[in-house]
Amino acid sequence: MLLLPALAMAQDYSKYYQNLPVKVAQVSRPMIPTHEVSLTEVGGVGDGVVLNTEAFTKGISKLNKLGGGRLTVPAGVWLTGPIALKDNIELHLDKNAIIYFSPDKSLYVDKEGKSSRVEPCIKASKRKNIAITGSGIIDGNGAQWRPVKRSKVSDVEWKAYQEIGGVERQNGTLWYPWQRKSGLPDIKTTPEEQEKMRNDLVRFTDCENVLFEGVTFQNAPKFHVHPCNCKNVIVDGITVRCPWNAQNGDAIDFSDVNVGLIVNSVVDAGDDGLCMKSGNYKENAVANGCEDIVIQDNTVYHAHGGFVLGSETITGMRRIVVRHNRFSGTDTGLRFKSGLGRGGKTEQLYVSDIVMTDIKDEAIVFQCDYLDRPAGSNENEVPTFTEEQRKKAPDFQDIHISNVVCYGTKTGIRAGGILGLDLVHDIEISNCTIAYTKNDKLIDEKTTKLTLTDVKFVNMNQ
């Protein structure tokens, strides 16, 4: 057992809070005690065959009895079931360490039967001072969980899915990893029910003082890095990656996070890239809404959106600064999406100094009729909303976007609200240059109020 320098002394984040357009509360690193235990000390075997779930549990319990510390994962392939972190624990991956989550779905079933989903690969609830650090890889083995749309894969890829088993639905347009040739058990009676069970690679709920640093997170069953109702969260220098067509493959989702920082990270994912969400108010939650967040110096390759707000914005978005980021090959650049039953108010949002290339759809988009349609759902079904849902309407306002350069997008700016409701207003977009191939602006002036100042649109076809 080794002693380490205090983790809290390792980094100063004050440089990210210089010259901000609004005062934002600053993050601080978690305090981790100086004890260290190697996974091999508690029976871990990194041969890719031995299941290490018990070793992870033993290592975390051993450190917990000492008041906390670092559980080190050495080089190797560490097959495991779900991992649960406790107070004052740092999970640290050495270079060439890969934590690989078992394809046996039965390992993740909630033993108490209280959850509608399986357990996350890595979880923590109501914990303080927790961290995942290092230079290794955490792989969620998500292909064992995710459905696949035929329209999003080649013939070669489709054949490869068929070869591992599974079933096809909807006239061969949708594939589920069901009754695979591996013989591992399914956990529900239909593939559709089982699909609804899949969960996140990392999900922390009601935690304080959280750090993600250096590690590569890949191939989640659903979302990758997902702190929920947490306070004081740092994401620094991580990589998040999965296939571009991974269903619901969100990269970094802050769901109701107060005081957060996302910096120096790289995303190449199947759904939203850097995403802020805010759900219903929770009485005893550590945090409600997203506020006091800085997002800077990140790169997003494929994603449905580079920076995304929503679709849930119910308890509000406040004091969020997004600056000096680059997006290359995303579907949309800056994406503000919500809908009835999902919406809330935005306040003091500042987005600046963003560079984009090869954006598939829109550089900037405001959408107020977003609907979440899981794989296999009827896309032609017209939704109905209760009066209570209508009270939760989006209120996109007090948003300031400046110094955006985009080379290559179908549409420069698209914005639409809902007739009769004031959902998109007091939006300032200034000092931008957008090179487009089809439309400069698709702005519904009956439902939106945008102020454009010194915004230059260039038709790439002329």
Tab-separated table of C-alpha atoms in Angstrom, residues 278-280 309-317 336-346 367-370 385-397 416-425 447:
chain	number	residue	atom	x	y	z
A	278	SER	CA	-32.446	19.715	-16.675
A	279	GLY	CA	-35.347	17.570	-15.507
A	280	ASN	CA	-38.185	17.953	-13.011
A	309	LEU	CA	-29.036	22.364	-24.619
A	310	GLY	CA	-31.891	19.966	-23.911
A	311	SER	CA	-34.101	18.368	-24.697
A	312	GLU	CA	-35.026	18.614	-21.005
A	313	THR	CA	-34.602	22.171	-19.668
A	314	ILE	CA	-37.362	22.091	-17.059
A	315	THR	CA	-35.623	23.440	-13.941
A	316	GLY	CA	-33.594	25.908	-15.955
A	317	MET	CA	-30.202	26.747	-17.409
A	336	PHE	CA	-30.988	24.262	-28.585
A	337	LYS	CA	-33.791	21.696	-28.472
A	338	SER	CA	-36.820	21.184	-26.273
A	339	GLY	CA	-40.570	20.662	-26.426
A	340	LEU	CA	-43.806	20.872	-24.486
A	341	GLY	CA	-43.492	18.932	-21.239
A	342	ARG	CA	-39.694	19.261	-21.390
A	343	GLY	CA	-39.022	22.994	-21.337
A	344	GLY	CA	-37.790	25.610	-18.884
A	345	LYS	CA	-36.065	28.987	-18.805
A	346	THR	CA	-32.554	29.877	-19.911
A	367	GLN	CA	-36.185	23.770	-31.923
A	368	CYS	CA	-39.265	23.776	-29.683
A	369	ASP	CA	-41.152	20.709	-30.964
A	370	TYR	CA	-38.569	18.060	-30.109
A	385	PHE	CA	-50.036	17.035	-24.329
A	386	THR	CA	-51.734	17.490	-20.974
A	387	GLU	CA	-52.283	20.955	-19.529
A	388	GLU	CA	-49.504	20.257	-17.017
A	389	GLN	CA	-47.099	19.415	-19.846
A	390	ARG	CA	-48.015	22.606	-21.654
A	391	LYS	CA	-46.942	24.573	-18.576
A	392	LYS	CA	-43.459	23.131	-19.086
A	393	ALA	CA	-42.821	24.922	-22.352
A	394	PRO	CA	-39.358	25.949	-23.541
A	395	ASP	CA	-38.266	29.521	-22.828
A	396	PHE	CA	-35.095	30.102	-24.828
A	397	GLN	CA	-34.032	33.641	-23.941
A	416	GLY	CA	-38.768	27.836	-34.898
A	417	GLY	CA	-41.114	28.122	-31.948
A	418	ILE	CA	-44.796	27.269	-31.499
A	419	LEU	CA	-47.457	29.633	-32.824
A	420	GLY	CA	-49.158	31.564	-30.035
A	421	LEU	CA	-46.359	30.950	-27.521
A	422	ASP	CA	-43.317	33.167	-26.857
A	423	LEU	CA	-40.654	30.457	-26.690
A	424	VAL	CA	-37.647	31.854	-28.571
A	425	HIS	CA	-36.880	35.500	-27.880
A	447	THR	CA	-42.629	32.380	-33.525
